[in-house]
PDB file of C-alpha atoms in Angstrom:
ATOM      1  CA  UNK A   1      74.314 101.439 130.560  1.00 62.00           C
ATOM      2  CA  UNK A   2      78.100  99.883 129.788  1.00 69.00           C
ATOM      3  CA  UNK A   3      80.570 102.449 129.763  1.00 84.00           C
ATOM      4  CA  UNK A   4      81.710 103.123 126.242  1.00 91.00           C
ATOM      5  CA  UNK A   5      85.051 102.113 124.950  1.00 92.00           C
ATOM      6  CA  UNK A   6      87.142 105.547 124.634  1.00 93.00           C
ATOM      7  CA  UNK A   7      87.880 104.905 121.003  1.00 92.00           C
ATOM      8  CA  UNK A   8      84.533 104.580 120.566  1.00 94.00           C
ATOM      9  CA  UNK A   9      83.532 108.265 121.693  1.00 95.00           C
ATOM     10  CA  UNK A  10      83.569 111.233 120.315  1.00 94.00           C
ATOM     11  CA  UNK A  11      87.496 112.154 119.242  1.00 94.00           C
ATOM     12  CA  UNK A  12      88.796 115.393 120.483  1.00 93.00           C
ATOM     13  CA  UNK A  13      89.315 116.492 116.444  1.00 90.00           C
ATOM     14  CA  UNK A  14      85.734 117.223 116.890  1.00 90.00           C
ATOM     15  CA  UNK A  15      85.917 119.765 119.479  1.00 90.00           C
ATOM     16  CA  UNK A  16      86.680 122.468 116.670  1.00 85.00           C
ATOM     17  CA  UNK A  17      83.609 122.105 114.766  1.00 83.00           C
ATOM     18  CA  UNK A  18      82.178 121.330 118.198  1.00 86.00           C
ATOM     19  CA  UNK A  19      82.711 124.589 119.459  1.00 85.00           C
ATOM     20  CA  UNK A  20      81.271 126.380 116.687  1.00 80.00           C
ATOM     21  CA  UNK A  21      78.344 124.052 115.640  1.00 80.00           C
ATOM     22  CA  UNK A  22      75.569 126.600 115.676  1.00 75.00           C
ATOM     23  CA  UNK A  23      77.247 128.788 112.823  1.00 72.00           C
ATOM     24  CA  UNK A  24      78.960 126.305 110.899  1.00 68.00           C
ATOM     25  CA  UNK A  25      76.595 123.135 111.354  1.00 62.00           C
ATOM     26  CA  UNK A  26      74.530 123.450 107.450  1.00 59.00           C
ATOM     27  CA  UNK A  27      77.936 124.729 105.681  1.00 66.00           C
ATOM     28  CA  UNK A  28      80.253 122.450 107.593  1.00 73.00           C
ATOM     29  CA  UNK A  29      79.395 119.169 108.903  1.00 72.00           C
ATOM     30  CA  UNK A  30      78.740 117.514 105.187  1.00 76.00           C
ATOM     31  CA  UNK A  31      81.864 118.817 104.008  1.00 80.00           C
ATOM     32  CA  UNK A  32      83.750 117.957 107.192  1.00 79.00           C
ATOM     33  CA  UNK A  33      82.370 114.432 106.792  1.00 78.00           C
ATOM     34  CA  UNK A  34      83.359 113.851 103.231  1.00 81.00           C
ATOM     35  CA  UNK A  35      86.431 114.983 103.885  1.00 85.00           C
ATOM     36  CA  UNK A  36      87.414 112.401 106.639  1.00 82.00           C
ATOM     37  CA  UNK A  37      86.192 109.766 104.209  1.00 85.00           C
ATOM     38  CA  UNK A  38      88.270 111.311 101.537  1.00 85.00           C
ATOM     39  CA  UNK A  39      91.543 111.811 103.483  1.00 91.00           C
ATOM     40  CA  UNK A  40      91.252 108.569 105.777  1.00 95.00           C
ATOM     41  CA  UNK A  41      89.576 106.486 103.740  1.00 95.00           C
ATOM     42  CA  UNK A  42      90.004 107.341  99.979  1.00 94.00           C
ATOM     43  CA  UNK A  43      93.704 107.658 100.375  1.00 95.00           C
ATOM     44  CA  UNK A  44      94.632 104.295 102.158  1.00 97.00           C
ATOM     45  CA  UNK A  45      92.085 102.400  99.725  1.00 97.00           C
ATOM     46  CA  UNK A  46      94.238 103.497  96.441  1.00 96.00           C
ATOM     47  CA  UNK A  47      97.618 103.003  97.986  1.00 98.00           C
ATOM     48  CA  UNK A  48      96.465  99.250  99.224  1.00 98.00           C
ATOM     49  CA  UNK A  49      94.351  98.906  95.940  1.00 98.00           C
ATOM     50  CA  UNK A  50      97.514  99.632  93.615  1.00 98.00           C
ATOM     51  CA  UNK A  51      99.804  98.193  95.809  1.00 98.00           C
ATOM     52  CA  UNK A  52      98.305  94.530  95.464  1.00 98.00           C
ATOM     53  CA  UNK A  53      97.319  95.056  92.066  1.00 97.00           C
ATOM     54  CA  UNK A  54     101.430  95.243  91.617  1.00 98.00           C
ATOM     55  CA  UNK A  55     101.699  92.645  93.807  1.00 98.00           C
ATOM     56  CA  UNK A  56      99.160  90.345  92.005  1.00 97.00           C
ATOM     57  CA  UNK A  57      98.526  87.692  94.534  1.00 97.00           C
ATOM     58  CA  UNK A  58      95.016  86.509  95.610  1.00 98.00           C
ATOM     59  CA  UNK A  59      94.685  84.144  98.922  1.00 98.00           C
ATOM     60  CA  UNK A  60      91.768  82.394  97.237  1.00 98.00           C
ATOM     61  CA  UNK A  61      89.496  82.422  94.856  1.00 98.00           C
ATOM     62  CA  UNK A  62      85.502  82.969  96.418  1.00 98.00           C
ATOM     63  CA  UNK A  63      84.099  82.696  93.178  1.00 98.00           C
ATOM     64  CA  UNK A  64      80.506  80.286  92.888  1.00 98.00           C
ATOM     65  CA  UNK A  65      78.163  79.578  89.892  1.00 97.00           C
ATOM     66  CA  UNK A  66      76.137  82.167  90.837  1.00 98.00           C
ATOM     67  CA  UNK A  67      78.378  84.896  89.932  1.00 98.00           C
ATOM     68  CA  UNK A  68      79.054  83.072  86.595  1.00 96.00           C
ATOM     69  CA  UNK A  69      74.937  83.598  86.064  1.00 98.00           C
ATOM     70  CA  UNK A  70      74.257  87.216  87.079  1.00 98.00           C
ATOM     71  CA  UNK A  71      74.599  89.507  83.978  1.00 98.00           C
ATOM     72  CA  UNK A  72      76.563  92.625  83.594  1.00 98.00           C
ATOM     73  CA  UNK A  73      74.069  95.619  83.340  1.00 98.00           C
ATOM     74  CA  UNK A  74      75.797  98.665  82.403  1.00 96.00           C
ATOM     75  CA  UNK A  75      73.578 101.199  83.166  1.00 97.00           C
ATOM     76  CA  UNK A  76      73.755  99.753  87.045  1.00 98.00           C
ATOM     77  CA  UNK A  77      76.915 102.021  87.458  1.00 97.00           C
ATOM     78  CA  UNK A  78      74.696 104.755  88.182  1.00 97.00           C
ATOM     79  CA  UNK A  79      73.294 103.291  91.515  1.00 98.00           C
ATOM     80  CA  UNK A  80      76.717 101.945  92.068  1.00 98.00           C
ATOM     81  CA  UNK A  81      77.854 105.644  92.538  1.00 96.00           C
ATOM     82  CA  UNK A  82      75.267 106.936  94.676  1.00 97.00           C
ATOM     83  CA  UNK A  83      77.532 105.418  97.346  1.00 95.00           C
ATOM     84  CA  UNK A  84      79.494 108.962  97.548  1.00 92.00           C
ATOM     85  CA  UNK A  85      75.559 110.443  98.361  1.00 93.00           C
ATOM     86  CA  UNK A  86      75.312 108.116 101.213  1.00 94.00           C
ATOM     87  CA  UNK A  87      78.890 110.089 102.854  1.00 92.00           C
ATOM     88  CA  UNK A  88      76.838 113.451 103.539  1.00 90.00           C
ATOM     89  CA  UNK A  89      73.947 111.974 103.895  1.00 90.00           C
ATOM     90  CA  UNK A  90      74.645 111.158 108.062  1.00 88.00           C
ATOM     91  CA  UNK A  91      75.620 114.621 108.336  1.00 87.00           C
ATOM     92  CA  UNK A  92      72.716 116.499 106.653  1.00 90.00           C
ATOM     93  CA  UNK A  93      70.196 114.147 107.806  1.00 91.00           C
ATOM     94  CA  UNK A  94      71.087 114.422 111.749  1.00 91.00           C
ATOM     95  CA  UNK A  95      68.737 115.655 114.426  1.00 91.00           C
ATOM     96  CA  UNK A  96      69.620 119.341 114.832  1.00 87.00           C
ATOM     97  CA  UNK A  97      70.603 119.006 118.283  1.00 90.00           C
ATOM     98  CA  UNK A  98      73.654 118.260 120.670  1.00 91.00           C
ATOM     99  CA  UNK A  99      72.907 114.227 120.617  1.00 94.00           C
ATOM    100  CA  UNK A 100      72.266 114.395 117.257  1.00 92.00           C
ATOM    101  CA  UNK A 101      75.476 116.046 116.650  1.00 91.00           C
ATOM    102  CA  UNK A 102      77.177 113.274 119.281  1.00 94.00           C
ATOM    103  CA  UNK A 103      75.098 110.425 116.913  1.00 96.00           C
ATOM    104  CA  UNK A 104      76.553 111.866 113.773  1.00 93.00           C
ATOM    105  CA  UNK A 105      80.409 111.634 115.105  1.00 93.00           C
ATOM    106  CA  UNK A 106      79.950 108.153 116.687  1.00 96.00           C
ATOM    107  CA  UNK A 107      78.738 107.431 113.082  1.00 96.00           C
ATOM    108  CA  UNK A 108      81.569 108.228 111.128  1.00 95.00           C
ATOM    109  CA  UNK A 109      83.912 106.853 113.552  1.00 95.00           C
ATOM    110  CA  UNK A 110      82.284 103.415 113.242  1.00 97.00           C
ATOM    111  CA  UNK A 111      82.552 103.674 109.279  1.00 97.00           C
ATOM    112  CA  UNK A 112      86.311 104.695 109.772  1.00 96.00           C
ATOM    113  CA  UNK A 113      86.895 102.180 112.406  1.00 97.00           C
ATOM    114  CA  UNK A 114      85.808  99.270 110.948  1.00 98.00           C
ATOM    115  CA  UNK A 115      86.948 100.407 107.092  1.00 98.00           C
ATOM    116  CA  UNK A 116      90.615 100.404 108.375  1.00 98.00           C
ATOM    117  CA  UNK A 117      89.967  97.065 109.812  1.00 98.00           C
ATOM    118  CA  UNK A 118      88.702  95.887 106.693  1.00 98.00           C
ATOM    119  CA  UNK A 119      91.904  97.555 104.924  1.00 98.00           C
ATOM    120  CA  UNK A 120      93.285  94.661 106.323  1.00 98.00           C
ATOM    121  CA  UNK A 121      91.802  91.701 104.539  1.00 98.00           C
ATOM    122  CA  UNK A 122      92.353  93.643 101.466  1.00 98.00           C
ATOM    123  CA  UNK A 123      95.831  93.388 102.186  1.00 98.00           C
ATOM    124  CA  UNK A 124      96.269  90.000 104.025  1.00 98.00           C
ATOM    125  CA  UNK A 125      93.694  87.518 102.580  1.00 98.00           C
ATOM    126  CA  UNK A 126      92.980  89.530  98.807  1.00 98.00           C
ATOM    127  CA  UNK A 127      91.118  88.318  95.797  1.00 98.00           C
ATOM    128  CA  UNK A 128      91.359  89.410  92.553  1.00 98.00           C
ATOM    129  CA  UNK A 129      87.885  90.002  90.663  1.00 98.00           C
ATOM    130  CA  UNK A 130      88.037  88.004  88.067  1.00 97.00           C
ATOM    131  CA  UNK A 131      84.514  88.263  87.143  1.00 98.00           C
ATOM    132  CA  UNK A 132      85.502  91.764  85.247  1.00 97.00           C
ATOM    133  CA  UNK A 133      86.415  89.730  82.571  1.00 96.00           C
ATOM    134  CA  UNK A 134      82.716  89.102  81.774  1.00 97.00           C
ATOM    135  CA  UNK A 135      82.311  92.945  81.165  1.00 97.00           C
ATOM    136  CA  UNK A 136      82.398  93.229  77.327  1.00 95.00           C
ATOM    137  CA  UNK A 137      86.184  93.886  75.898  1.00 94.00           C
ATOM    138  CA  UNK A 138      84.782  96.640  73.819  1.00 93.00           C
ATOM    139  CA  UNK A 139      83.259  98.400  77.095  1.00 94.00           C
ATOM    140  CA  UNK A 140      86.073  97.775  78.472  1.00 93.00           C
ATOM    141  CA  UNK A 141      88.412  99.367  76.663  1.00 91.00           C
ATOM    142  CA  UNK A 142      86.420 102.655  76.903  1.00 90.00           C
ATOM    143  CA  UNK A 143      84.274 102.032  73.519  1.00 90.00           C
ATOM    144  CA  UNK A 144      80.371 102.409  73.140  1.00 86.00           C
ATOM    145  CA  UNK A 145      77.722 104.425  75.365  1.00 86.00           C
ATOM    146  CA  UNK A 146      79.182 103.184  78.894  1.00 93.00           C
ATOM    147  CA  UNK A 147      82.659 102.458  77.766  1.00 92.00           C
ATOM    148  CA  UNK A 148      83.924 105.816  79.261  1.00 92.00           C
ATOM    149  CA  UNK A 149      82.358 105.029  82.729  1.00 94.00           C
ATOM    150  CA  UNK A 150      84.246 101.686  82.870  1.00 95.00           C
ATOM    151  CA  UNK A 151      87.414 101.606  81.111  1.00 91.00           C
ATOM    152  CA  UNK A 152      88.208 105.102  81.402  1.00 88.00           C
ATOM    153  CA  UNK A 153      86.907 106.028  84.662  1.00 91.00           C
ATOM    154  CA  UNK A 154      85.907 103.263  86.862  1.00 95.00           C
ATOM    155  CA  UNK A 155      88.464 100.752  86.285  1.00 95.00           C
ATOM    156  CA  UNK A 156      91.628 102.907  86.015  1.00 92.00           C
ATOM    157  CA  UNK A 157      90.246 104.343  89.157  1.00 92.00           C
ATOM    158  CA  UNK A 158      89.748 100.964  91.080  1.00 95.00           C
ATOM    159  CA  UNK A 159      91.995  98.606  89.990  1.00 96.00           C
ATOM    160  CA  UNK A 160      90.224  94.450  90.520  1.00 97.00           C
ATOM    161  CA  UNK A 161      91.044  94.253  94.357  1.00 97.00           C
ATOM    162  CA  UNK A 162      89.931  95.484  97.667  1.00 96.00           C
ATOM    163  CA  UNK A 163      87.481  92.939  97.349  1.00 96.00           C
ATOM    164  CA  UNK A 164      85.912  91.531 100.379  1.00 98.00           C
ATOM    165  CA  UNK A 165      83.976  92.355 102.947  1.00 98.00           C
ATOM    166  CA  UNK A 166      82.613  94.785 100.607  1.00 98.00           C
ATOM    167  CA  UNK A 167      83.069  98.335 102.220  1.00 98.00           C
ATOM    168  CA  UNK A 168      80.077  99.805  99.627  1.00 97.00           C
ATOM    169  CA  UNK A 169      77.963  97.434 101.797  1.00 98.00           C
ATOM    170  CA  UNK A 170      79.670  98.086 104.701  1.00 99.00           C
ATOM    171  CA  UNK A 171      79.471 101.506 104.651  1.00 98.00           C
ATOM    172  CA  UNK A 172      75.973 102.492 102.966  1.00 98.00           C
ATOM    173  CA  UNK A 173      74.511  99.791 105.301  1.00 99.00           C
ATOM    174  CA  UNK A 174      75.582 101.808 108.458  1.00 98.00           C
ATOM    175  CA  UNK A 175      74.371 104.947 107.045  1.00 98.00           C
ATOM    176  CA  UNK A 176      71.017 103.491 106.222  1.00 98.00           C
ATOM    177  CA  UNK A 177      70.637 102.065 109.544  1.00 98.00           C
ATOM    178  CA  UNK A 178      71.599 104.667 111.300  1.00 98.00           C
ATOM    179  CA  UNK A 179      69.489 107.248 109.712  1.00 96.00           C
ATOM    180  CA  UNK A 180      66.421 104.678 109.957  1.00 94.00           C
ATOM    181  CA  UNK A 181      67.346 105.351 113.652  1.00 95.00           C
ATOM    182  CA  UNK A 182      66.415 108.695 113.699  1.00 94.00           C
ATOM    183  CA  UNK A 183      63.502 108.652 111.553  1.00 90.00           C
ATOM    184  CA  UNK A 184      61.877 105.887 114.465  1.00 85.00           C
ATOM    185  CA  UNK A 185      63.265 108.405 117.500  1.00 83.00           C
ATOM    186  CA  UNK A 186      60.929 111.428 114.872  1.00 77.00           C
ATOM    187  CA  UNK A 187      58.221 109.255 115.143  1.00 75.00           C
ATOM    188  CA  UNK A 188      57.952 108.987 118.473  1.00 73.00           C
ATOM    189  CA  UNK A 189      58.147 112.576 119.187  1.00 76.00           C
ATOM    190  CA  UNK A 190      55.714 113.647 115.963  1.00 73.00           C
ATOM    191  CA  UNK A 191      53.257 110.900 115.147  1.00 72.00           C
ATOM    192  CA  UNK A 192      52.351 113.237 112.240  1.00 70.00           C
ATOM    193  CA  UNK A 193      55.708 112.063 110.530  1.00 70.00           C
ATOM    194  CA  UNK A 194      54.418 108.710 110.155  1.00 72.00           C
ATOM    195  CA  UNK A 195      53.391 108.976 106.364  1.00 76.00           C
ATOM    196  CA  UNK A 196      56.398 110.668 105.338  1.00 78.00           C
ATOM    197  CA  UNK A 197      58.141 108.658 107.313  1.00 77.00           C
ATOM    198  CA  UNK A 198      57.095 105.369 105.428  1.00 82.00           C
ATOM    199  CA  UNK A 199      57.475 106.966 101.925  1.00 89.00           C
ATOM    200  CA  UNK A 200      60.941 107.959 103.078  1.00 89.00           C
ATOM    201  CA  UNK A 201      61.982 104.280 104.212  1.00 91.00           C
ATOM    202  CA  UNK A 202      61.080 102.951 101.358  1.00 92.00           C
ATOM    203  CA  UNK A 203      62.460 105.009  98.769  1.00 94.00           C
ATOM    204  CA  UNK A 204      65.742 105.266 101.289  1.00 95.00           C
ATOM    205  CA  UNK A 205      65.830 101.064 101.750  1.00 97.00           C
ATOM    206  CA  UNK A 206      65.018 100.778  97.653  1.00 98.00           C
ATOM    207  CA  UNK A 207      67.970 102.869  96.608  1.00 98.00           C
ATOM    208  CA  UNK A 208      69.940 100.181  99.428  1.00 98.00           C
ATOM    209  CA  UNK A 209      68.970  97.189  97.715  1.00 98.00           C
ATOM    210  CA  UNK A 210      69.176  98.736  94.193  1.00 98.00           C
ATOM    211  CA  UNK A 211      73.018  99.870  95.401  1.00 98.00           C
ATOM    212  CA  UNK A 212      73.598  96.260  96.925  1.00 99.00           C
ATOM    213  CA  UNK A 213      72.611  94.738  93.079  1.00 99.00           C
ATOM    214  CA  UNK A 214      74.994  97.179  91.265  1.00 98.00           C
ATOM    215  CA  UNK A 215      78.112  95.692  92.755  1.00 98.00           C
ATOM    216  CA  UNK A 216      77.448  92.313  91.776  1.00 99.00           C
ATOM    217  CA  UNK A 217      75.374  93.772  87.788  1.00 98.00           C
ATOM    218  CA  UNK A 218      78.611  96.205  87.923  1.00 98.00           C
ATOM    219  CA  UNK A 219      81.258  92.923  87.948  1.00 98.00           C
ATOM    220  CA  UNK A 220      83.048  94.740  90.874  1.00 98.00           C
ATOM    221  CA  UNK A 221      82.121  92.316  93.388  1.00 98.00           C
ATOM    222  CA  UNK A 222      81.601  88.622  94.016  1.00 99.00           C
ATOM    223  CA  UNK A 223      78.536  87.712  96.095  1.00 99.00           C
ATOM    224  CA  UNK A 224      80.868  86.579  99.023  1.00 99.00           C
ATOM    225  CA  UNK A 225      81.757  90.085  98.994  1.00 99.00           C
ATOM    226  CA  UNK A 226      78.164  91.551  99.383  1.00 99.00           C
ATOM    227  CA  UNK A 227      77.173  88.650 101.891  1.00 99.00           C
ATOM    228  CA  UNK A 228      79.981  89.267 104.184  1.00 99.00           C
ATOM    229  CA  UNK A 229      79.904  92.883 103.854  1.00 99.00           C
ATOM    230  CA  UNK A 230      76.146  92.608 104.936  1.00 99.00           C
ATOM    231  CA  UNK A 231      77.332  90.291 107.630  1.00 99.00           C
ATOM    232  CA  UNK A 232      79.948  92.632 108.819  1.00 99.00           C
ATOM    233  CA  UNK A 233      77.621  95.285 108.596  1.00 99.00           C
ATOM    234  CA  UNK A 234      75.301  93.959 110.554  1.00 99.00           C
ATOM    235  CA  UNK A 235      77.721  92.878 113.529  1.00 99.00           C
ATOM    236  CA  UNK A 236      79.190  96.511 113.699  1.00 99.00           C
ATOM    237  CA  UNK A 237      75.589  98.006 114.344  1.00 98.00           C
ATOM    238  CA  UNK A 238      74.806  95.120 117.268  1.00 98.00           C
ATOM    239  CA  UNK A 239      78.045  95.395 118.832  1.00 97.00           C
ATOM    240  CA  UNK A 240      78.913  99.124 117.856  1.00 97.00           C
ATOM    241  CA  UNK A 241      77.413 101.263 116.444  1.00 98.00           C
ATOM    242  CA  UNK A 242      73.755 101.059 118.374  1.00 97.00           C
ATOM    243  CA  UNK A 243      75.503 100.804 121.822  1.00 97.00           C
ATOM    244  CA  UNK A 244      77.524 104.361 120.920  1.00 97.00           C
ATOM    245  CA  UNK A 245      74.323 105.809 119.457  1.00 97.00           C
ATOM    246  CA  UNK A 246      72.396 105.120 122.867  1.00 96.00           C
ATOM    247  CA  UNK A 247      75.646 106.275 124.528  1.00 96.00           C
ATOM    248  CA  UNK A 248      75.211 109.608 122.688  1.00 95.00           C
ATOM    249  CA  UNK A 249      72.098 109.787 124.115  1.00 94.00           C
ATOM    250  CA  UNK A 250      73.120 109.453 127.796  1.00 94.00           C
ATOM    251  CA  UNK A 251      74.223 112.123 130.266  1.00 95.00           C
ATOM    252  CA  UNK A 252      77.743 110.356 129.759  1.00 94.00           C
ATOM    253  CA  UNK A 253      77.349 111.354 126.610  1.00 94.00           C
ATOM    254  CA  UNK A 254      76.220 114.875 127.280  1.00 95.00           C
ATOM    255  CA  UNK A 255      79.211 115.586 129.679  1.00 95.00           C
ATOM    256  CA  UNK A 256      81.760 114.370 127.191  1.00 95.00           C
ATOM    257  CA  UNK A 257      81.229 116.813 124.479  1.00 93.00           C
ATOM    258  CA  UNK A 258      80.222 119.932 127.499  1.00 92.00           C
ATOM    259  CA  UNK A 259      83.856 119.584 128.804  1.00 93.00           C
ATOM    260  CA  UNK A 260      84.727 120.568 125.331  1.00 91.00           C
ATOM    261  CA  UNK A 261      83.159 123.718 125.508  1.00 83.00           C
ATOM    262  CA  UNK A 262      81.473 126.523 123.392  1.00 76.00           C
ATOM    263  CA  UNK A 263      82.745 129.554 121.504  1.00 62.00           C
TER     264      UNK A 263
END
């Protein structure tokens, strides 16, 4: 097996929950996880999101006919959201053992990796979305059934930027991957899993796809944003994320997070 890029490996901010994994793994690990997201992620996004939405300037417009033709469903906010279930959902849904903890880490490094790469066409090559405008003024200005989801919430929240590659995509896509992953290493060690298994995939890969048609039913995305955050998505896993996840596996992997130590 290559040898793993360092940045790639486990980070030694780990070692604390690390050391005390066995008492604080069902409590901790979700709420570790959202937090990185939240603190690393959440807080660059809204600086760079209301920092070009003062700046107003978009490199170009990606815009087709297409995204002229899709309707705005309002109701389609609600899989939009699930995106904040997806955060925990590498945590909670780990194999309860050492690589599985090793997996988990390499997982939300990838997502913070390549988000902070992504940061940077938001604030190099940004696009404003436009498409809002199709959104009915009346929703839009917090009136009617879903008015308070949109023009109070939503789009005060997230300002029309941070467009492209969409990190929803990005993001969810890794997760989903990632945790299909494990379910195939289950399989192979319990056959018997193989019905729950499928029922699980396909409820897991529906609430994907019904996610990837919110941001484009929602107005917050063009469909050059979902394509080439699928695209970008699906690089990271080849090239990344799969190579770290075998690496996790490995007795490379095994000595990296011993030399940490226990409690």
């Amino acid at each position: 097996m290559a040898e793993l890029p360092k940045y790639l490996r486990p980070w030694p901010a780990w070692s604390v929950i690390w050391r005390h994994r066995m008492a604080l793994e069902q409590r901790a690990l979700p709420v570790v996880c959202v937090g990185l997201i939240v603190l690393l992620l959440g807080v660059p996004y809204l600086l760079i999101n209301l920092t070009m939405d003062s700046i107003g300037w978009s490199a170009f417009d990606p815009a087709i006919s297409l995204d002229e033709k899709i309707p705005f469903i309002s109701w389609m906010i609600i899989p939009y959201s699930t995106l904040y279930l997806y955060y925990p959902l590498g945590a909670i849904l780990a194999p309860r053992n050492d690589t599985g903890r090793r997996e988990m880490m390499v997982l939300y490094q990838t997502i913070l990796l390549v988000s902070w790469i992504i940061f940077l066409f938001f604030i190099f090559l940004p696009t404003e979305i436009h498409i809002r405008e199709q959104i009915p003024s009346s929703t839009r200005t917090g009136e009617g059934t879903w008015g308070w989801a949109y023009g109070v919430m939503l789009h005060n929240a997230d300002k029309p930027w941070n467009a492209w590659p969409s990190l929803h995509i990005i993001q969810s896509l890794l997760i989903v991957l990632t945790v299909d992953f494990w379910w195939c290493k289950k399989l192979q060690r319990e056959p018997g899993f193989k019905n729950i298994r499928h029922l699980a995939r396909t409820v897991m890969w529906a609430g994907w796809l019904l996610l990837s048609a919110s941001v484009l039913t929602t107005k917050q995305h063009f469909v050059w944003d979902l394509a080439t955050g699928i695209v970008v998505a699906l690089i990271t896993w080849k090239l990344v994320l799969k190579p770290a996840l075998a690496w996790a596996e490995s007795e490379a992997g095994k000595s990296h997070t011993e030399a940490w130590g226990d409690s």
